[in-house]
């Protein structure tokens, strides 16, 4: 498809388990972003990747959260030892290239994570 | 501190009414986004602008750099416009700071 895709669309897990969320950006987009939308809260930035540069991890809420981007394309957000407060919709977005004013971010459909 | 404020939080209007949603930000930005989120749905980017005005169909977005303010207008509103509208500002780096959203309900 032409858009950003994410999998799974829904994930239910038990507290303490690890989860992996996947994002496939639009082909050719070098910038990739992860955001989180908790219930009743606004969207918050987590991490972004631009090409081969070191990612900006400043939005990650704790060291239980990590993300990788392999080959400059697919990204995986990993949450270790999940807690109930991690329950949220995790959104991925991609952009042709960071640092250029006039190109937009395209958002994926999100992964709804529920930690029981 | 980089902040984005939206108003109103909730807006209910009759079909056909002209809608305005406002967004103010605290310091200079490199770009401002307007996003739309339908219930249970993903997020769609409506506009990205750094100056002036953009129009797409019945949607118009404006930004006033001096006043640090942007507006999203919907003309001839329709029930299918019912959604949450979110403004997001890029404060010179790549991170977006999001407003809390405006929940719009258009009644037939």
Short mmCIF file of C-alpha atoms in Angstrom, two decimals:
data_model
loop_
_atom_site.label_atom_id
_atom_site.label_comp_id
_atom_site.label_asym_id
_atom_site.label_seq_id
_atom_site.Cartn_x
_atom_site.Cartn_y
_atom_site.Cartn_z
CA UNK A 1 0.00 0.00 0.00
CA UNK A 2 0.96 3.60 -0.33
CA UNK A 3 0.43 4.66 3.28
CA UNK A 4 2.10 4.09 6.62
CA UNK A 5 1.14 0.72 8.05
CA UNK A 6 1.35 -0.52 11.62
CA UNK A 7 0.95 -3.91 13.20
CA UNK A 8 -0.69 -5.27 15.15
CA UNK A 9 -3.74 -3.02 15.11
CA UNK A 10 -4.65 -4.18 18.61
CA UNK A 11 -2.53 -5.81 21.28
CA UNK A 12 -3.66 -7.02 24.69
CA UNK A 13 -0.95 -8.12 27.05
CA UNK A 14 -0.43 -8.88 30.70
CA UNK A 15 1.45 -6.58 33.01
CA UNK A 16 5.13 -7.42 33.02
CA UNK A 17 5.28 -8.86 29.50
CA UNK A 18 7.31 -7.34 26.69
CA UNK A 19 5.62 -6.12 23.50
CA UNK A 20 6.86 -5.14 20.06
CA UNK A 21 5.00 -2.76 17.80
CA UNK A 22 5.89 -2.46 14.13
CA UNK A 23 5.77 0.43 11.71
CA UNK A 24 6.26 0.31 7.94
CA UNK A 25 6.76 3.85 6.65
CA UNK A 26 5.97 5.11 3.20
CA UNK A 27 8.61 3.90 0.78
CA UNK A 28 11.32 6.50 0.32
CA UNK A 29 10.51 8.39 3.51
CA UNK A 30 13.67 8.87 5.51
CA UNK A 31 12.14 10.37 8.66
CA UNK A 32 10.06 8.20 11.01
CA UNK A 33 8.30 9.24 14.20
CA UNK A 34 6.62 7.43 17.08
CA UNK A 35 3.89 9.08 19.15
CA UNK A 36 1.61 7.93 21.96
CA UNK A 37 -1.98 8.86 22.72
CA UNK A 38 -3.10 7.77 26.15
CA UNK A 39 -6.79 7.59 27.03
CA UNK A 40 -8.06 11.07 27.74
CA UNK A 41 -4.67 12.56 26.99
CA UNK A 42 -3.26 14.35 24.01
CA UNK A 43 -0.63 13.04 21.68
CA UNK A 44 2.95 13.00 22.86
CA UNK A 45 6.19 12.59 20.95
CA UNK A 46 8.29 9.53 21.77
CA UNK A 47 11.19 9.20 19.32
CA UNK A 48 12.20 10.06 15.79
CA UNK A 49 14.66 8.69 13.25
CA UNK A 50 16.19 10.52 10.31
CA UNK A 51 18.20 8.41 7.90
CA UNK A 52 21.34 7.04 9.51
CA UNK A 53 21.56 9.76 12.15
CA UNK A 54 21.30 8.93 15.83
CA UNK A 55 17.61 8.94 16.81
CA UNK A 56 16.13 11.62 19.03
CA UNK A 57 14.93 9.58 22.01
CA UNK A 58 14.09 12.51 24.22
CA UNK A 59 10.37 11.68 24.39
CA UNK A 60 10.69 8.11 25.61
CA UNK A 61 9.04 8.00 29.06
CA UNK A 62 11.35 5.42 30.65
CA UNK A 63 14.18 3.03 29.88
CA UNK A 64 11.60 0.28 29.38
CA UNK A 65 10.91 1.88 26.00
CA UNK A 66 13.25 1.47 23.05
CA UNK A 67 12.98 1.65 19.29
CA UNK A 68 15.01 0.50 16.34
CA UNK A 69 14.88 1.23 12.68
CA UNK A 70 16.46 -1.40 10.49
CA UNK A 71 17.81 -0.58 7.07
CA UNK A 72 16.33 2.86 7.19
CA UNK A 73 12.83 1.49 6.71
CA UNK A 74 10.80 -0.62 9.15
CA UNK A 75 10.80 0.43 12.79
CA UNK A 76 10.01 -1.53 15.92
CA UNK A 77 8.99 0.06 19.22
CA UNK A 78 9.64 -2.27 22.14
CA UNK A 79 8.15 -1.88 25.59
CA UNK A 80 9.68 -4.11 28.25
CA UNK A 81 7.94 -5.17 31.44
CA UNK A 82 4.73 -3.42 30.43
CA UNK A 83 2.75 -1.49 33.02
CA UNK A 84 -0.91 -0.55 32.97
CA UNK A 85 -0.02 3.09 32.36
CA UNK A 86 1.54 2.01 29.05
CA UNK A 87 -1.97 1.37 27.70
CA UNK A 88 -2.42 3.78 24.81
CA UNK A 89 -2.61 4.09 21.06
CA UNK A 90 0.87 4.12 19.59
CA UNK A 91 1.09 6.05 16.34
CA UNK A 92 3.82 6.03 13.76
CA UNK A 93 4.34 8.69 11.12
CA UNK A 94 6.78 9.14 8.28
CA UNK A 95 8.00 12.10 6.31
CA UNK A 96 10.02 12.35 3.14
CA UNK A 97 12.89 14.01 4.95
CA UNK A 98 13.30 15.84 8.21
CA UNK A 99 14.65 19.35 8.17
CA UNK A 100 12.70 20.43 5.12
CA UNK A 101 9.90 22.80 6.01
CA UNK A 102 7.45 21.94 3.30
CA UNK A 103 6.81 18.24 3.59
CA UNK A 104 4.15 16.69 5.74
CA UNK A 105 4.01 13.82 8.15
CA UNK A 106 1.79 10.91 7.17
CA UNK A 107 0.33 8.96 10.06
CA UNK A 108 -0.33 5.26 10.35
CA UNK A 109 -3.56 3.84 11.79
CA UNK A 110 -1.99 3.16 15.17
CA UNK A 111 -1.66 0.17 17.47
CA UNK A 112 -4.01 0.09 20.44
CA UNK A 113 -2.12 -1.44 23.36
CA UNK A 114 -4.00 -2.64 26.41
CA UNK A 115 -2.05 -3.82 29.43
CA UNK A 116 -4.15 -5.84 31.86
CA UNK B 1 8.49 26.23 27.28
CA UNK B 2 6.91 25.07 24.03
CA UNK B 3 3.15 25.05 24.50
CA UNK B 4 0.15 24.70 22.21
CA UNK B 5 -3.36 25.63 23.28
CA UNK B 6 -6.56 24.91 21.41
CA UNK B 7 -10.05 26.24 21.80
CA UNK B 8 -12.78 25.35 22.13
CA UNK B 9 -12.37 21.91 23.70
CA UNK B 10 -15.78 20.85 22.45
CA UNK B 11 -17.92 22.35 19.72
CA UNK B 12 -21.42 21.34 18.63
CA UNK B 13 -23.01 23.01 15.63
CA UNK B 14 -25.83 22.55 13.17
CA UNK B 15 -25.19 21.27 9.69
CA UNK B 16 -24.28 24.10 7.38
CA UNK B 17 -22.73 26.35 10.01
CA UNK B 18 -19.32 27.96 9.59
CA UNK B 19 -16.85 26.44 12.06
CA UNK B 20 -13.71 27.99 13.54
CA UNK B 21 -11.21 26.20 15.72
CA UNK B 22 -8.34 28.17 17.22
CA UNK B 23 -4.78 27.29 18.10
CA UNK B 24 -2.22 29.44 19.91
CA UNK B 25 1.41 28.62 20.56
CA UNK B 26 3.96 30.03 22.92
CA UNK B 27 7.07 30.76 20.86
CA UNK B 28 8.16 30.84 17.24
CA UNK B 29 7.56 27.75 15.18
CA UNK B 30 8.87 26.30 11.94
CA UNK B 31 5.54 24.74 10.98
CA UNK B 32 2.05 24.13 12.26
CA UNK B 33 -0.07 21.09 11.45
CA UNK B 34 -3.80 20.55 11.58
CA UNK B 35 -4.81 16.93 12.04
CA UNK B 36 -8.16 15.15 11.99
CA UNK B 37 -8.99 12.07 14.04
CA UNK B 38 -12.29 10.24 13.55
CA UNK B 39 -13.69 8.09 16.39
CA UNK B 40 -11.79 4.82 16.43
CA UNK B 41 -9.89 5.90 13.38
CA UNK B 42 -6.40 6.97 12.59
CA UNK B 43 -5.05 10.44 12.15
CA UNK B 44 -5.11 12.30 8.88
CA UNK B 45 -2.96 15.32 8.24
CA UNK B 46 -5.15 18.12 6.89
CA UNK B 47 -2.69 20.96 6.54
CA UNK B 48 0.87 21.90 7.25
CA UNK B 49 1.63 25.61 7.07
CA UNK B 50 4.28 28.05 8.11
CA UNK B 51 2.69 31.26 6.82
CA UNK B 52 -0.43 32.62 5.20
CA UNK B 53 -3.38 30.49 4.30
CA UNK B 54 -4.17 27.14 2.73
CA UNK B 55 -7.46 25.82 1.37
CA UNK B 56 -8.61 22.33 0.58
CA UNK B 57 -12.24 21.90 -0.36
CA UNK B 58 -14.36 23.26 2.50
CA UNK B 59 -11.40 23.47 4.85
CA UNK B 60 -9.28 26.58 5.29
CA UNK B 61 -6.27 27.00 7.56
CA UNK B 62 -4.69 30.33 8.38
CA UNK B 63 -1.71 31.31 10.46
CA UNK B 64 -0.61 34.66 11.88
CA UNK B 65 3.07 34.43 12.76
CA UNK B 66 3.17 37.73 14.66
CA UNK B 67 0.23 36.77 16.85
CA UNK B 68 1.35 33.12 17.19
CA UNK B 69 -2.10 31.96 16.25
CA UNK B 70 -3.68 29.65 13.72
CA UNK B 71 -7.29 28.92 12.84
CA UNK B 72 -8.99 26.05 11.08
CA UNK B 73 -12.26 26.92 9.37
CA UNK B 74 -14.87 24.60 7.94
CA UNK B 75 -17.46 26.09 5.59
CA UNK B 76 -20.89 24.52 5.06
CA UNK B 77 -20.23 21.98 7.82
CA UNK B 78 -21.57 18.46 7.43
CA UNK B 79 -22.10 15.60 9.92
CA UNK B 80 -19.19 13.74 8.34
CA UNK B 81 -16.94 16.57 9.56
CA UNK B 82 -17.57 15.35 13.12
CA UNK B 83 -14.17 14.39 14.49
CA UNK B 84 -11.42 15.56 16.81
CA UNK B 85 -9.25 18.27 15.28
CA UNK B 86 -5.74 18.63 16.62
CA UNK B 87 -3.18 21.32 16.02
CA UNK B 88 0.48 20.50 16.40
CA UNK B 89 3.47 22.82 16.29
CA UNK B 90 7.04 22.14 15.29
CA UNK B 91 9.27 24.39 17.39
CA UNK B 92 12.35 24.43 15.20
CA UNK B 93 13.28 20.81 15.73
CA UNK B 94 11.58 17.70 14.50
CA UNK B 95 9.33 17.06 17.47
CA UNK B 96 5.69 18.00 17.27
CA UNK B 97 3.98 19.45 20.32
CA UNK B 98 0.26 18.75 20.20
CA UNK B 99 -2.76 20.65 21.39
CA UNK B 100 -5.36 18.78 23.38
CA UNK B 101 -7.78 18.66 20.46
CA UNK B 102 -11.23 20.03 19.69
CA UNK B 103 -14.09 17.57 19.55
CA UNK B 104 -16.44 18.76 16.80
CA UNK B 105 -19.98 17.41 16.48
CA UNK B 106 -22.15 18.49 13.56
CA UNK B 107 -25.84 17.81 14.03
CA UNK B 108 -27.95 17.11 10.94
#
